[in-house]
Coordinates of C-alpha atoms in Angstrom, one line a residue:
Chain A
X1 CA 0.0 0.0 0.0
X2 CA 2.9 2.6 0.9
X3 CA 4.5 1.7 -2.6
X4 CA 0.8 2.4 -3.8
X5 CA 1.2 5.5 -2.5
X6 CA 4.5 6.6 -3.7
X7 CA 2.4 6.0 -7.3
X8 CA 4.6 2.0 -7.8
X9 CA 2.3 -0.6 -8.6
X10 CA 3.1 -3.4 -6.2
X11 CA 2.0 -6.6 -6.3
X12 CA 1.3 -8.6 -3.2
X13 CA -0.4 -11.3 -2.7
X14 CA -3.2 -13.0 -0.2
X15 CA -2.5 -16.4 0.8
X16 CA -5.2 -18.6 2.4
X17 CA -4.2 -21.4 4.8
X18 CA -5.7 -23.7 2.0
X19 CA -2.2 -22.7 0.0
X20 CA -4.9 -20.5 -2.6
X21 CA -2.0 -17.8 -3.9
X22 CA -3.9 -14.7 -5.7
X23 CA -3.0 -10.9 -6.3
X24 CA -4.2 -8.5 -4.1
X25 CA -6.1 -6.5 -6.2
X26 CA -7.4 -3.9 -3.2
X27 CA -5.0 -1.1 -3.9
X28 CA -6.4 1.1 -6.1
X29 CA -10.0 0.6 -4.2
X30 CA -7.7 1.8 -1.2
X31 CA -7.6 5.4 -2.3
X32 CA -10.4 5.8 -4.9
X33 CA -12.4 8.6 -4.9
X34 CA -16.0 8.5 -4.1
X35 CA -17.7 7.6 -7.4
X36 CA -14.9 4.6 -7.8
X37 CA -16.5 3.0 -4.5
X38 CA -18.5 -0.1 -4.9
X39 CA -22.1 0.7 -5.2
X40 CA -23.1 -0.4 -2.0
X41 CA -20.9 1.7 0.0
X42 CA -21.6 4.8 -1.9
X43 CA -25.2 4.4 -1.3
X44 CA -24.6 3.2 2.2
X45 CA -22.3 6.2 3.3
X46 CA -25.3 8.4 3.0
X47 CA -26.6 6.9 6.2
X48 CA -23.8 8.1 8.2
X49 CA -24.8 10.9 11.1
X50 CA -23.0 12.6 13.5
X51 CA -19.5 11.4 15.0
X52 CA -18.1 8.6 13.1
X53 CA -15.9 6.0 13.7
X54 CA -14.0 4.5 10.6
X55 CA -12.4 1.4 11.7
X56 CA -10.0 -0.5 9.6
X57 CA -9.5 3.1 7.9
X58 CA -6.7 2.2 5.6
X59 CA -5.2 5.4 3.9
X60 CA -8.7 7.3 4.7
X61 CA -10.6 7.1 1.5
X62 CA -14.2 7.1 3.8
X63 CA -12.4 9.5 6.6
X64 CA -12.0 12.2 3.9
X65 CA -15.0 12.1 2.6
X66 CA -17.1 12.1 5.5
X67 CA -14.9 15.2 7.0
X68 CA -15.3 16.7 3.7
X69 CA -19.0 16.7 4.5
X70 CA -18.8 17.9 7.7
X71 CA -18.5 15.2 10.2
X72 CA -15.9 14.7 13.2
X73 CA -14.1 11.0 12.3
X74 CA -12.0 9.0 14.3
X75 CA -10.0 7.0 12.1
X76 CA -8.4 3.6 13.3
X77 CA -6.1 1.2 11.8
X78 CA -4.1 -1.5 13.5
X79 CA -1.5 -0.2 11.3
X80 CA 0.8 2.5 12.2
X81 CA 2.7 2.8 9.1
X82 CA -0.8 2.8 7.6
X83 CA -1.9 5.8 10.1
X84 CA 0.9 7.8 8.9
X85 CA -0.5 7.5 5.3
X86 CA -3.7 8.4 6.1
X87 CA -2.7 11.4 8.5
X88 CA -0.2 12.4 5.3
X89 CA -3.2 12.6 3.1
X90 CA -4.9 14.9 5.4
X91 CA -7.3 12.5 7.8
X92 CA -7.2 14.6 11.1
X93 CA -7.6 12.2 13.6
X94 CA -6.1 9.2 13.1
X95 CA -5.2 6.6 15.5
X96 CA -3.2 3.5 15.7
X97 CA -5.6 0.8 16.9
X98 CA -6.8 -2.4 16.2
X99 CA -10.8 -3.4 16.8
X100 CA -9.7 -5.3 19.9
X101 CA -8.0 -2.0 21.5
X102 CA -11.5 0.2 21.1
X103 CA -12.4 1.4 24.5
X104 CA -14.3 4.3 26.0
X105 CA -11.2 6.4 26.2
X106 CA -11.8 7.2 22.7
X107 CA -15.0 9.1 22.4
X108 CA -19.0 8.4 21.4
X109 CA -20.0 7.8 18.0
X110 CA -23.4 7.5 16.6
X111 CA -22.3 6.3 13.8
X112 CA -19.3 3.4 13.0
X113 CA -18.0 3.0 9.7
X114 CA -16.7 -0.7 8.3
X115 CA -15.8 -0.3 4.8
X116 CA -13.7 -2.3 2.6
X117 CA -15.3 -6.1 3.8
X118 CA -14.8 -4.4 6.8
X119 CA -17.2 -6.9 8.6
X120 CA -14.1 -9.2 7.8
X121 CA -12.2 -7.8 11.1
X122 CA -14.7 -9.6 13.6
X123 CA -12.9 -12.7 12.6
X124 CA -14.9 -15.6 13.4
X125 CA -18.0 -16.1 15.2
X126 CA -16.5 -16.8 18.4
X127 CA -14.3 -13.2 18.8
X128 CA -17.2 -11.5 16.9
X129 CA -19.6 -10.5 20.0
X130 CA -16.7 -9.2 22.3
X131 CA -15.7 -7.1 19.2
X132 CA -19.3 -6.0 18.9
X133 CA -19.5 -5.1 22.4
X134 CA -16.4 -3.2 22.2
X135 CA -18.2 -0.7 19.5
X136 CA -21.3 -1.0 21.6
X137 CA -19.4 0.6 24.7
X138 CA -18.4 3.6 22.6
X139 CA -21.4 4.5 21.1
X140 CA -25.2 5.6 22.5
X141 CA -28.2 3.2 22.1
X142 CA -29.4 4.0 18.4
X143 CA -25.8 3.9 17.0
X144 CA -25.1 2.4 13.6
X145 CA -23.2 0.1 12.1
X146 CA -22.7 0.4 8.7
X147 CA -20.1 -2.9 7.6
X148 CA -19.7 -4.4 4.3
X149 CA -18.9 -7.8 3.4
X150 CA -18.7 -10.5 0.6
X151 CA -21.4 -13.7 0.1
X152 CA -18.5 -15.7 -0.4
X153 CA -21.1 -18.4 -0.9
X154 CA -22.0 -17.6 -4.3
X155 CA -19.3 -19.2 -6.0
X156 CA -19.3 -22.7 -7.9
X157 CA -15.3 -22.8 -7.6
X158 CA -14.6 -26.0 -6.2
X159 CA -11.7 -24.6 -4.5
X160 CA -13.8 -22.2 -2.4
X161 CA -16.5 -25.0 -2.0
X162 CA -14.0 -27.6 -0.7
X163 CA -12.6 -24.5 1.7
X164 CA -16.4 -23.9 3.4
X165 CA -16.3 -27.3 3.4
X166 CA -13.1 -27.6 5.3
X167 CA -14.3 -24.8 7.8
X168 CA -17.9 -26.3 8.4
X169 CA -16.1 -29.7 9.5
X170 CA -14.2 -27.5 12.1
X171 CA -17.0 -25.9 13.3
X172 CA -16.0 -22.7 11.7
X173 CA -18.1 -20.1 10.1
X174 CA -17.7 -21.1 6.5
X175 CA -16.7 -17.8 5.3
X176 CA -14.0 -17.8 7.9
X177 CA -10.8 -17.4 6.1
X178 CA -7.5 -17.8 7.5
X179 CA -4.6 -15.6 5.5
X180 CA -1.5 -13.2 6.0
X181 CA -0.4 -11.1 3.3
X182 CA 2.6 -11.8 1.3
X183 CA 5.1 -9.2 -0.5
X184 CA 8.2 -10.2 -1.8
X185 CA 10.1 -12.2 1.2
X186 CA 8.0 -10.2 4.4
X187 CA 4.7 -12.1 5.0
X188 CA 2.0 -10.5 7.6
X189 CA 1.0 -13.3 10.9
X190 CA -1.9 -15.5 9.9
X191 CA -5.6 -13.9 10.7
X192 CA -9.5 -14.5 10.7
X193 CA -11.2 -12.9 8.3
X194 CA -14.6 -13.2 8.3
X195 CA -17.3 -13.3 4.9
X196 CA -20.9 -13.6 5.6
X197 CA -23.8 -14.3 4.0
X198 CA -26.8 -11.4 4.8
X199 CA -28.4 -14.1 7.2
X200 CA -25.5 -15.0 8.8
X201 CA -24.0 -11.7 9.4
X202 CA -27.8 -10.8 11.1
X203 CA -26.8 -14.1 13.4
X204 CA -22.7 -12.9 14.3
X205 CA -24.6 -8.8 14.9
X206 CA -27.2 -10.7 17.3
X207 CA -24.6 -12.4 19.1
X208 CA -23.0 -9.0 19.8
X209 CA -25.9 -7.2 20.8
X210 CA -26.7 -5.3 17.3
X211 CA -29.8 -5.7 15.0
X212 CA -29.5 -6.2 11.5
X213 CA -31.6 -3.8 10.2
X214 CA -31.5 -3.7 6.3
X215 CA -28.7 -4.5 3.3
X216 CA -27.5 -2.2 0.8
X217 CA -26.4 -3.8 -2.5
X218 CA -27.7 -6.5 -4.7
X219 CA -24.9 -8.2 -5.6
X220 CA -22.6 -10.2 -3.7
X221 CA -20.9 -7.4 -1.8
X222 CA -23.2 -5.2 0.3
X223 CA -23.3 -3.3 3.4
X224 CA -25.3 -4.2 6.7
X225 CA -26.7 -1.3 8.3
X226 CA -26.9 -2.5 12.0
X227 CA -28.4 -0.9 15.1
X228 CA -27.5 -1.1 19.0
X229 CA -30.4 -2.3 21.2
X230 CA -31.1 -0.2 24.1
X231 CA -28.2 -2.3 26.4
X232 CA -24.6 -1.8 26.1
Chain B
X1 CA 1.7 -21.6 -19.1
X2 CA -0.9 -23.3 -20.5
X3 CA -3.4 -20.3 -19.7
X4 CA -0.8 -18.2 -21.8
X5 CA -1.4 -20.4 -24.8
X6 CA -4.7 -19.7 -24.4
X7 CA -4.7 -16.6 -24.7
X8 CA -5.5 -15.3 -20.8
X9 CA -2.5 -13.1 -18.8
X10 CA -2.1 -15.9 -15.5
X11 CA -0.1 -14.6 -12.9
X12 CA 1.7 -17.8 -10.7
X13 CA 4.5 -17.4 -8.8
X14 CA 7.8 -18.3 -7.6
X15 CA 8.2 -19.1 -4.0
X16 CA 12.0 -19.6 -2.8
X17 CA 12.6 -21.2 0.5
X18 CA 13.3 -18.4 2.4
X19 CA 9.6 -16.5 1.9
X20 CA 10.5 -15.1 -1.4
X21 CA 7.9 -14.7 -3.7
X22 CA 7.5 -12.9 -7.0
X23 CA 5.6 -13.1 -9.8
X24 CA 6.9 -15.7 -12.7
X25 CA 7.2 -12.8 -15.6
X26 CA 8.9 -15.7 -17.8
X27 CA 5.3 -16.5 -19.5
X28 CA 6.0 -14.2 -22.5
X29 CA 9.5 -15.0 -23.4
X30 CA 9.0 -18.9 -23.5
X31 CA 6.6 -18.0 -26.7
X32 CA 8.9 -15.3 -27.7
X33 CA 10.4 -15.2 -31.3
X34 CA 13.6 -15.0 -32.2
X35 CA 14.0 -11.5 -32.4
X36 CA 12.4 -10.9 -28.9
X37 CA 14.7 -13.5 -27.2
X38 CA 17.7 -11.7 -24.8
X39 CA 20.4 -10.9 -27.0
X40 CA 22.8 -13.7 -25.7
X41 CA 20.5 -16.6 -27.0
X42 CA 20.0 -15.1 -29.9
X43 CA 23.8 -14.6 -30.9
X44 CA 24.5 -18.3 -29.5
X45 CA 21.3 -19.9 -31.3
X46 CA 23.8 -19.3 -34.2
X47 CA 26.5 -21.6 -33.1
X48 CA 24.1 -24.7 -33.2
X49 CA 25.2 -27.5 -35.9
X50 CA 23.7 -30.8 -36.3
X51 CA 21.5 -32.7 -34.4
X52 CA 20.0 -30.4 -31.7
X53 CA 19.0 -31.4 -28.0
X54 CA 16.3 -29.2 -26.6
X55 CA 16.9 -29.8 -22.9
X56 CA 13.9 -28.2 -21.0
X57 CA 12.2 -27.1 -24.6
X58 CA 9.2 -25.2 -22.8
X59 CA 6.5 -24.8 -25.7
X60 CA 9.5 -24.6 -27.9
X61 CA 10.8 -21.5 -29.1
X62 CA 14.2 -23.1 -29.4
X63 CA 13.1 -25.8 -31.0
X64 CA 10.8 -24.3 -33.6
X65 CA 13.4 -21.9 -34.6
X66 CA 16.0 -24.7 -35.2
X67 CA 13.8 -26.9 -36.8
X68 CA 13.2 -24.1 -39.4
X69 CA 16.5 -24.0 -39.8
X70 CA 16.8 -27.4 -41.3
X71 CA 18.4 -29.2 -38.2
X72 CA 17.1 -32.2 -36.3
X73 CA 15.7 -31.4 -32.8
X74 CA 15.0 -33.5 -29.9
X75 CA 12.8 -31.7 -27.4
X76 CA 12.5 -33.2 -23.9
X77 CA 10.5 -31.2 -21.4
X78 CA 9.4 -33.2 -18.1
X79 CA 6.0 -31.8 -18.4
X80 CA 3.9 -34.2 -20.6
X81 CA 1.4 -31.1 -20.4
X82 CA 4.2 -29.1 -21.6
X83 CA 5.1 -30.8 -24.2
X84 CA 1.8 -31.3 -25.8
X85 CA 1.6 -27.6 -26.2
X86 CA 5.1 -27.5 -27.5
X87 CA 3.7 -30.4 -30.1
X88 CA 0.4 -28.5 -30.9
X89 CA 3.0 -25.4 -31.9
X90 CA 4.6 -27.3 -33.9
X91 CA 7.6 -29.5 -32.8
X92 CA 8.3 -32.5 -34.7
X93 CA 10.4 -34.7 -31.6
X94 CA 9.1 -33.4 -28.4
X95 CA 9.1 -36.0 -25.5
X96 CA 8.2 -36.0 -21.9
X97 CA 11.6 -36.8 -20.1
X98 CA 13.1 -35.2 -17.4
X99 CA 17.3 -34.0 -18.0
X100 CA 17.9 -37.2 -14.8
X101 CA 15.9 -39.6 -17.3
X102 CA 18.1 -38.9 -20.5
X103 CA 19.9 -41.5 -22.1
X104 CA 21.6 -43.5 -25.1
X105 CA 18.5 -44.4 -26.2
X106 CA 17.4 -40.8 -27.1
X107 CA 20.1 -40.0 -30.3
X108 CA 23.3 -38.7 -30.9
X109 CA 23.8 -34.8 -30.5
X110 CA 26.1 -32.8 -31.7
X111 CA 24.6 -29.4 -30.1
X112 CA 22.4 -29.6 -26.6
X113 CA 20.9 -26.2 -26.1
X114 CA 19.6 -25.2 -22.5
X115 CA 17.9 -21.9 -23.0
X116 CA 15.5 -19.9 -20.6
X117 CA 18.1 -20.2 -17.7
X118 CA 18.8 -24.3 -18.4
X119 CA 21.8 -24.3 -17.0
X120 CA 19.9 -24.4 -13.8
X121 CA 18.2 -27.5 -15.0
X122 CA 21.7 -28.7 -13.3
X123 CA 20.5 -27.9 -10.0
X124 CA 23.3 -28.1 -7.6
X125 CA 26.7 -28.8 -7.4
X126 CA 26.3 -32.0 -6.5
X127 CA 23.9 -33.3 -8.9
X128 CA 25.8 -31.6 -12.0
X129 CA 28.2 -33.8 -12.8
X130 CA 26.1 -36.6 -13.1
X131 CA 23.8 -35.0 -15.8
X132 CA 26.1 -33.3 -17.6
X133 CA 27.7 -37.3 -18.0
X134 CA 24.2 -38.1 -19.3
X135 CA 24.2 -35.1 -21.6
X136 CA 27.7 -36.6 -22.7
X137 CA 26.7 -40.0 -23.1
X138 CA 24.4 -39.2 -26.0
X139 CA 26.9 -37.1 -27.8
X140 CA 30.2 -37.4 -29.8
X141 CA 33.5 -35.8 -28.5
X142 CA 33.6 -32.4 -29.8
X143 CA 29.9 -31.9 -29.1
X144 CA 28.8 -28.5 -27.5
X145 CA 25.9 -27.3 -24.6
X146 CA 25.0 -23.8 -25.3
X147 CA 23.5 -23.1 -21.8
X148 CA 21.8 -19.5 -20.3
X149 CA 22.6 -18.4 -16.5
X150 CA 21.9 -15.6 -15.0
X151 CA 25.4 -14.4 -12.5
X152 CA 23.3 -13.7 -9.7
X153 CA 26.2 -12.2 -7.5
X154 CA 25.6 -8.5 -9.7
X155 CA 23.1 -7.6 -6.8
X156 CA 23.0 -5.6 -3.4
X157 CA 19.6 -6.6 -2.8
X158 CA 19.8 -7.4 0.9
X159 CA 17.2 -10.3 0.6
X160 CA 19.5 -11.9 -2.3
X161 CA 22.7 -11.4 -0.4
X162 CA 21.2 -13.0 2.7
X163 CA 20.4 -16.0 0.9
X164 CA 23.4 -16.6 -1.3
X165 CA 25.2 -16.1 2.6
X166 CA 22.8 -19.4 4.2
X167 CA 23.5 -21.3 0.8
X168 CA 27.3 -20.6 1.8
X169 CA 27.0 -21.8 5.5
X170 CA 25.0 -24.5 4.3
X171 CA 27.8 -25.5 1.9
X172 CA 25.5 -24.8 -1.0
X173 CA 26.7 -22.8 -3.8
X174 CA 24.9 -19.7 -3.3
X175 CA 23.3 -19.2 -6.3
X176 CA 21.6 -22.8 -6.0
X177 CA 18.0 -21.4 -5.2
X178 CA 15.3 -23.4 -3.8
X179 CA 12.1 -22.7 -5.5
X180 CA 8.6 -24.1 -6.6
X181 CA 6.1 -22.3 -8.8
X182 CA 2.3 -21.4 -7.4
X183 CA -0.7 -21.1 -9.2
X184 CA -3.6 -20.4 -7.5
X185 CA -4.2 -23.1 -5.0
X186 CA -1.2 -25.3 -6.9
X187 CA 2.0 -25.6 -6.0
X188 CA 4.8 -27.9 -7.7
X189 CA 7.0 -29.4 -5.2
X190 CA 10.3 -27.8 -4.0
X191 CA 13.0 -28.1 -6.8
X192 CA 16.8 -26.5 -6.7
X193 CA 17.4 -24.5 -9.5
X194 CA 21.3 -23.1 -10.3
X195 CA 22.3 -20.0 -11.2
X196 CA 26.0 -18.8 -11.6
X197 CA 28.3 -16.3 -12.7
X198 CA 31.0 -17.4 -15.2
X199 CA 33.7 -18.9 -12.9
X200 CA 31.7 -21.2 -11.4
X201 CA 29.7 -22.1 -14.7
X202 CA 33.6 -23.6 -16.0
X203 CA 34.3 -25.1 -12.1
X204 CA 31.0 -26.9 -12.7
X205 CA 31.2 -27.7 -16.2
X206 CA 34.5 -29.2 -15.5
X207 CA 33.6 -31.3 -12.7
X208 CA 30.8 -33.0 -14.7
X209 CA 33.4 -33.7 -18.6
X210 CA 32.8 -30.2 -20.3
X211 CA 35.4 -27.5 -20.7
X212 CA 33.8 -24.1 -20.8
X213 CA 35.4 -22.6 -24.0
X214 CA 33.6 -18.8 -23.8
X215 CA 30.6 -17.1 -22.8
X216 CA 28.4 -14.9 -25.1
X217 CA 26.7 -11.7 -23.9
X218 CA 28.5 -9.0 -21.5
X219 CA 25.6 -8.7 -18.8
X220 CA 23.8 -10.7 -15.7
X221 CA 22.1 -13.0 -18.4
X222 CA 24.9 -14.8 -20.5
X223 CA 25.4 -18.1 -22.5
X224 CA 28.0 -20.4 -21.9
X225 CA 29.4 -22.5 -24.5
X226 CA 30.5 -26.1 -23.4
X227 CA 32.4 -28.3 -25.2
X228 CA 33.2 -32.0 -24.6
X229 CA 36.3 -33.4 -23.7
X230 CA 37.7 -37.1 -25.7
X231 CA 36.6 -38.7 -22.7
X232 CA 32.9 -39.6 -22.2

């Protein structure tokens, strides 16, 4: 992403615990402009109100334009050499943090922004709820979620099928992937990533104490708008 | 490769054993014509005569550019898949056999070309001299290898240097590279690959009957010419 940045076009690559090698094509999504967004997301961003948080914020595509139009963002990113990109590109606040270091120090939000398959960074269905209840703790009863993800089930590629497979027979979420990120000799440590159905991600938001209210998007990426009940 | 015949732009990659991985950009020049070939090959594709041995023919560049040529080529490749694109294209003698699997029974060569890097078809110090005796065994005395390497030593890359430096304490030549090409969810197995600067292409040559007599091309990428000694 930082040789992104400096205008290179690196290649890395996603590698699934499977052994599935392919190109991570996210990049240029990374820092598009708002009409370059997936449908979904543009339609869904339109829903944001008051104080956001953007978590998983990347280099700040949704941070900008949501200051742009007038909101106060907290950005958070896990990365801090990813933070510095996104401050450089003119994101005001922007924090070093990963999902499982939100806590009330941090401020009230009515509004928390998961873009990017952001629903991804709950990780499975067991750390999902604590996650949830992380954002619940640092925003007011009423508060949104708006979080997109990927229907990794429509697919007829055996490969996939034969990995939902594998997961089911652990006990996993399907659409629970396990991958690091690969760039010429550095590799990332291995993570969750979780994909969801619209039904299942309704289930994982339950568990946490959200509602699934409604889905943007027809196709297989959308975004969930969910809503905190009235307990924490 | 095969998605490259067909037309489509696959991506797989090379993975060395110490987390290395870059994209295999050698699709395009294994269907390359003559005049797109790197300018060593294509000044030491001149010094073939007689019956030619395509070792590791690819789809066969080499091999349809000889043939046109009026000479008699033998092209073995170890990938049957391989070699029936190589026949499709066009190559009278193409064979599935592996450089370890080559033997009297084959012909009688008075030029055995190793192009695209073939040289590392050799694999490691070890193992050279015993192939370049099968490479002798089905040729007369006087009999050349015209054979590509890349010196590998013209680099500061830290990641390189690291490597050649655990090949050395290992007692490895450094430049004999551990490597196996992905493709999705495929992988080959592990296979060791050599690559050498000049020197060592005539300390290994040696060891194994050849003589190197001269190298064609001035940069990284050069041709060595081999000729055989009276003694089989």
């Amino acid at each position: 992403m930082i040789e992104w940045q400096r205008g290179r076009t690196a290649v890395d690559m996603i590698e699934r615990d499977d052994g599935l090698l392919v190109a991570n094509q996210s990049a240029p999504m990374l820092f598009a402009p708002l009409r370059r967004w997936p449908e979904a997301e543009r339609e869904a961003v339109c829903l944001a109100r008051g104080d956001v948080l953007d978590v998983g914020c990347g280099p700040g595509r949704v941070a900008l334009h949501l200051q742009g139009r007038g909101h106060r963002v907290t950005a958070i990113d896990h990365s801090p050499l990813v933070v510095q990109v996104a401050r450089d590109r003119g994101v005001r606040d922007c924090r070093a943090l990963g999902l499982d270091q939100v806590g009330p120090g941090i401020g009230h939000f009515e509004t928390v922004i998961m873009f990017g398959n952001g629903f991804g960074l709950l990780r499975s269905r067991a750390a999902a709820p604590r996650l949830l209840r992380r954002l619940a703790a640092v925003t007011a009863p009423g508060a949104q979620i708006l979080a997109s993800s990927l229907d990794v089930y429509q697919t007829s590629d055996p490969v996939h099928l034969a990995y939902h497979a594998r997961n089911r027979a652990r006990g996993r979420m399907p659409g629970q992937l396990r991958l690091r990120i690969r760039h010429r000799h550095r590799a990332t440590p291995w993570y969750d990533f979780l994909m969801v159905s619209r039904d299942e991600m309704a289930e994982v938001a339950g568990a946490g104490g959200w509602r699934l209210d409604r889905t943007i998007g027809e196709g297989k990426y959308y975004v969930g708008v969910l809503t905190r009940g009235a307990v924490g």
